[in-house]
PDB file of C-alpha atoms in Angstrom:
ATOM      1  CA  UNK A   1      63.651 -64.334 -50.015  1.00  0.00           C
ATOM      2  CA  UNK A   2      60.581 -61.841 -49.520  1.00  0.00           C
ATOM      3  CA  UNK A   3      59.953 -58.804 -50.996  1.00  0.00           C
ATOM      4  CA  UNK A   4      58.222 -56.269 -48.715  1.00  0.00           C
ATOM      5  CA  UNK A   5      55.931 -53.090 -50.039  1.00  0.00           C
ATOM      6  CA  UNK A   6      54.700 -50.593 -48.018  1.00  0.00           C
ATOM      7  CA  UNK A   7      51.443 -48.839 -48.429  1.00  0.00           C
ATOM      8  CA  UNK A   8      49.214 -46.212 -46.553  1.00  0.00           C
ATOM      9  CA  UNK A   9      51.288 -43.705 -45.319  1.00  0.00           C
ATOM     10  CA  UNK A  10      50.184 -39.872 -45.884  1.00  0.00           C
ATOM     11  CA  UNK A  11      49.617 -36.290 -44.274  1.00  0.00           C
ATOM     12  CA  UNK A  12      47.087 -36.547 -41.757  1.00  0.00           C
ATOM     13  CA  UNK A  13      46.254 -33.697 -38.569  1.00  0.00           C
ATOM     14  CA  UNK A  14      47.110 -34.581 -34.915  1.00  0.00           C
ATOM     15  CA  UNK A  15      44.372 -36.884 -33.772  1.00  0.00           C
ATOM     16  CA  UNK A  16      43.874 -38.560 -36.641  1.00  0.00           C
ATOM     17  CA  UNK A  17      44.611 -42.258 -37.679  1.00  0.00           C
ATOM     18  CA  UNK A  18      46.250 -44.095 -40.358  1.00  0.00           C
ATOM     19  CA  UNK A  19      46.219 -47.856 -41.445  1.00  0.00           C
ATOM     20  CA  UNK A  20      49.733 -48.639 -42.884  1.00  0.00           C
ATOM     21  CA  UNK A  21      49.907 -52.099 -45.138  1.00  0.00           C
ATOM     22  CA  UNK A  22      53.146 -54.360 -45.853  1.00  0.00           C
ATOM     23  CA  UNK A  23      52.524 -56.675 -48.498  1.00  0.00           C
ATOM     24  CA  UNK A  24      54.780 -59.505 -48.622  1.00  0.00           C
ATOM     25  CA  UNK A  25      55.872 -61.536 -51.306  1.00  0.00           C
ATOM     26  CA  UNK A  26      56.184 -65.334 -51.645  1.00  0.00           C
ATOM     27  CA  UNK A  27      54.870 -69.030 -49.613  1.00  0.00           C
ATOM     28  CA  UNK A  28      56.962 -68.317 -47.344  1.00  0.00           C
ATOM     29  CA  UNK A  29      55.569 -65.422 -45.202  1.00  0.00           C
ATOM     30  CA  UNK A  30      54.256 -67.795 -42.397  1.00  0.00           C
ATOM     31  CA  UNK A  31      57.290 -67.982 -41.462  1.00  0.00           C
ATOM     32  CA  UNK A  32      58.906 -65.313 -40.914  1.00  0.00           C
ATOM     33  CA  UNK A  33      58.661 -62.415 -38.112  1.00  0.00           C
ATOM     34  CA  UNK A  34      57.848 -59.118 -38.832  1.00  0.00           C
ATOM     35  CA  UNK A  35      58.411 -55.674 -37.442  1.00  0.00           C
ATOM     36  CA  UNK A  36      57.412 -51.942 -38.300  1.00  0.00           C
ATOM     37  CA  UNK A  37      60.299 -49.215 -37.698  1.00  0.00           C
ATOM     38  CA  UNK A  38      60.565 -45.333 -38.320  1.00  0.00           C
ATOM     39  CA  UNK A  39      63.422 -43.066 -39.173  1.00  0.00           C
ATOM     40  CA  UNK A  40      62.512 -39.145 -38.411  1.00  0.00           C
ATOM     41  CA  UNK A  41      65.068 -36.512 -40.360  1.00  0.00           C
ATOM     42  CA  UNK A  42      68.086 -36.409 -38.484  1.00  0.00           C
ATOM     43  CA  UNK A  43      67.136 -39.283 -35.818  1.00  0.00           C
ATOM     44  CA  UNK A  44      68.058 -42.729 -35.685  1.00  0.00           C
ATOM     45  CA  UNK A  45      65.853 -45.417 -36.837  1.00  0.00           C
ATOM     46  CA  UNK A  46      63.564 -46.918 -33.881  1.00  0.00           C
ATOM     47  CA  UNK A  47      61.602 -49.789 -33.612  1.00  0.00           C
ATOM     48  CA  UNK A  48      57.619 -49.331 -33.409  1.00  0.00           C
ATOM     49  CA  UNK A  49      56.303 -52.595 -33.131  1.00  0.00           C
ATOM     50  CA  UNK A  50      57.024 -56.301 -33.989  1.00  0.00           C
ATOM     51  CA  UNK A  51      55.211 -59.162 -34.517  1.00  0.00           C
ATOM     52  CA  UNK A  52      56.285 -63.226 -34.260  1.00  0.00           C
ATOM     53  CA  UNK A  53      54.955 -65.562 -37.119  1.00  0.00           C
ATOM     54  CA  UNK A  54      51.495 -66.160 -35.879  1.00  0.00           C
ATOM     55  CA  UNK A  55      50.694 -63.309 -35.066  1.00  0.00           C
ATOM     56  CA  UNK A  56      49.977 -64.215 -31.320  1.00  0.00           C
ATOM     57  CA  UNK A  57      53.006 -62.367 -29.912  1.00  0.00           C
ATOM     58  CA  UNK A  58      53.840 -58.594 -29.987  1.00  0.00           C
ATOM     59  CA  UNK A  59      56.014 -55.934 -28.816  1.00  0.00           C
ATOM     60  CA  UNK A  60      55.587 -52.156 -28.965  1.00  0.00           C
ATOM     61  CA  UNK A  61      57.423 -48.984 -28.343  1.00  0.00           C
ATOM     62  CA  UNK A  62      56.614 -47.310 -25.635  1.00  0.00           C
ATOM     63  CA  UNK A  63      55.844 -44.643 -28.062  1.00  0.00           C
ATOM     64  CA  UNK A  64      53.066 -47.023 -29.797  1.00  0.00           C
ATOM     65  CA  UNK A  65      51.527 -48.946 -26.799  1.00  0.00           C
ATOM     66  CA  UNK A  66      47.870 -47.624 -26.430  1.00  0.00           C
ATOM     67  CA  UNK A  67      48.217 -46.234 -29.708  1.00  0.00           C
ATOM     68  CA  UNK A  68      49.181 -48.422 -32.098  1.00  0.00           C
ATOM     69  CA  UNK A  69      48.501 -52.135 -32.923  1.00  0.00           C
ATOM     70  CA  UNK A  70      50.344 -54.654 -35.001  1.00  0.00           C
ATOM     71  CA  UNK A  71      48.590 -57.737 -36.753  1.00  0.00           C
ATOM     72  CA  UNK A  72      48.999 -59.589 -39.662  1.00  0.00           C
ATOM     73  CA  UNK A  73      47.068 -61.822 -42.498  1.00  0.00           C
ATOM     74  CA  UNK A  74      48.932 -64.801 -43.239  1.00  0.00           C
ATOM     75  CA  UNK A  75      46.570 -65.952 -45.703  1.00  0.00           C
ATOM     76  CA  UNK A  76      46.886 -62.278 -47.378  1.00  0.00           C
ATOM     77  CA  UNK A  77      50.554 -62.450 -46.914  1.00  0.00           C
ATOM     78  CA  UNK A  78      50.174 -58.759 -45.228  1.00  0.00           C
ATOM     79  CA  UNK A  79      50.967 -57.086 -42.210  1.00  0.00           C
ATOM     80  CA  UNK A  80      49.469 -54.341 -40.545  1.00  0.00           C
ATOM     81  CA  UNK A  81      50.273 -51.030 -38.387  1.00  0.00           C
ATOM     82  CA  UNK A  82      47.055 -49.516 -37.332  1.00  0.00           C
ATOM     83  CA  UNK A  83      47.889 -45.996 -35.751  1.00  0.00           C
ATOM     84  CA  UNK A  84      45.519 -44.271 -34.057  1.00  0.00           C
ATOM     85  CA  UNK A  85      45.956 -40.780 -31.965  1.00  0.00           C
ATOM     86  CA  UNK A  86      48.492 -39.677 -34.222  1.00  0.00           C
ATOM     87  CA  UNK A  87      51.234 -36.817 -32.762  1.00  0.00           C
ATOM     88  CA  UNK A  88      53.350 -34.760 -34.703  1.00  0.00           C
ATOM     89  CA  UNK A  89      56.451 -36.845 -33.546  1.00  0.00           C
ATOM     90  CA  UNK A  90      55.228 -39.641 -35.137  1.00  0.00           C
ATOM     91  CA  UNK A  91      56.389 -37.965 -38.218  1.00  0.00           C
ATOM     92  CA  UNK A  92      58.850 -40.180 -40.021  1.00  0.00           C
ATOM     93  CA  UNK A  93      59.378 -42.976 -42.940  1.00  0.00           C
ATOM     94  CA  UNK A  94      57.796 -46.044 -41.371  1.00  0.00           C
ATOM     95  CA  UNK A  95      59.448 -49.441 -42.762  1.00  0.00           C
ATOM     96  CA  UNK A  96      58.155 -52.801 -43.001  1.00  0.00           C
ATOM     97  CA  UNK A  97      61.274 -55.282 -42.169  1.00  0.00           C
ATOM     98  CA  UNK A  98      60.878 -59.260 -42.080  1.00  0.00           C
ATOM     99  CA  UNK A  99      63.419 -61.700 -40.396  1.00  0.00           C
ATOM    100  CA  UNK A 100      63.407 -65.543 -40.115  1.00  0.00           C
ATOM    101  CA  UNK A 101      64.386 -65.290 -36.571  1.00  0.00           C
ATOM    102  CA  UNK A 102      61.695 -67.022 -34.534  1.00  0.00           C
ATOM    103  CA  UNK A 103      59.432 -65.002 -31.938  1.00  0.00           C
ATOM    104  CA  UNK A 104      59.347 -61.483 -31.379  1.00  0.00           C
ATOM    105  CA  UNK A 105      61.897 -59.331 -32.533  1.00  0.00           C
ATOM    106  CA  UNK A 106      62.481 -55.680 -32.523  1.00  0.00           C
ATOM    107  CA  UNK A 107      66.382 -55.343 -33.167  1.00  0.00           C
ATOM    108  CA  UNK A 108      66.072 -53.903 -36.688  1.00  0.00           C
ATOM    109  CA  UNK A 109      70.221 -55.410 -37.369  1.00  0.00           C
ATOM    110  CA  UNK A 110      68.151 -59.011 -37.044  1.00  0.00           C
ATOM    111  CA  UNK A 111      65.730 -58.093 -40.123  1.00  0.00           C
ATOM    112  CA  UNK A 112      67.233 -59.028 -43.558  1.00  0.00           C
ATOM    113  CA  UNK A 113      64.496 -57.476 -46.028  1.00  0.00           C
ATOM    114  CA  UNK A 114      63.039 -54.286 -45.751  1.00  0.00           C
ATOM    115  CA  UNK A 115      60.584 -52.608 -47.703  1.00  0.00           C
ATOM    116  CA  UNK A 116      61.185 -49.403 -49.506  1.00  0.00           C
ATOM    117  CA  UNK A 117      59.114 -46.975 -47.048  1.00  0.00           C
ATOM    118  CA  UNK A 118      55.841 -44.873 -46.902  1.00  0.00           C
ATOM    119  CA  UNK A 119      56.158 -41.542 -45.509  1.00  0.00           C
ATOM    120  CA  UNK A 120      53.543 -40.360 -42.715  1.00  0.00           C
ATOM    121  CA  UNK A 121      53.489 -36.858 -41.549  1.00  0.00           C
ATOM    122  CA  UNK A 122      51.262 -35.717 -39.055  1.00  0.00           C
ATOM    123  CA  UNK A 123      50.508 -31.693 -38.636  1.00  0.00           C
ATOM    124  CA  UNK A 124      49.225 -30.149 -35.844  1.00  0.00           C
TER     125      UNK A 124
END
C-alpha cells in the first residue's frame, strides 16, 4: 500500500504558475508509476500527465505538453506537477494516483491509490 497527499494547489491569475507536490508514503514508492489527473465541475476526470518508476518516461495531455512537466524524487518519495502558463480551464481538483503497473500509464481505472486532492483555480 501507499498513501498519497497532495499539496500546492491554490488561486492563481491566467499566466501564472503553480508547483503541485504528491507525497507518497512507504519503501515502496520506487516502484510504482505515477500519474496526475483533474476533474473540472461537471466534467469527467482526465488524465494530465504520468510518469513510469524512474522517472525517465512520460506522457502528457495534449492539454499539458509545453506547459506542464512531470518528475519525481524517489529518494523524497514525491512527485511533482510543475504548471506553468496557467488558463482558466485548467481549473479543476488535480489528483495524485499511483499504480504498480510497470511503464507509463495514464488510464486512471489502472491506478489503485489516489490522494485526496488540491484544488487549483486559475482567474482571468
Amino acid at each position: 500500500q501507499v498513501q498519497l497527499v497532495e499539496s500546492g494547489g491554490g488561486l492563481v491569475q491566467a499566466g501564472d504558475s503553480l508547483r503541485l507536490s504528491c507525497a507518497a508514503s512507504g519503501r515502496t514508492f520506487r516502484s510504482y508509476s505515477m500519474g496526475w489527473f483533474r476533474q473540472a465541475p461537471g466534467k469527467e476526470r482526465e488524465v494530465v500527465a504520468a510518469i513510469n518508476y524512474s522517472g525517465i518516461s512520460t506522457y502528457y495531455a495534449d492539454s499539458a505538453k509545453g506547459r506542464f512537466t512531470i518528475s519525481r524524487d524517489n529518494a523524497k518519495n514525491t512527485v511533482y506537477l510543475q504548471m506553468n502558463s496557467l488558463k482558466p480551464e485548467d481549473t479543476a481538483i488535480y489528483y495524485c494516483a499511483a499504480t504498480r503497473v510497470s511503464g507509463v500509464v495514464y488510464a486512471g481505472e489502472k491506478y489503485a491509490y489516489w490522494g485526496q486532492g488540491t484544488q487549483v483555480t486559475v482567474s482571468s
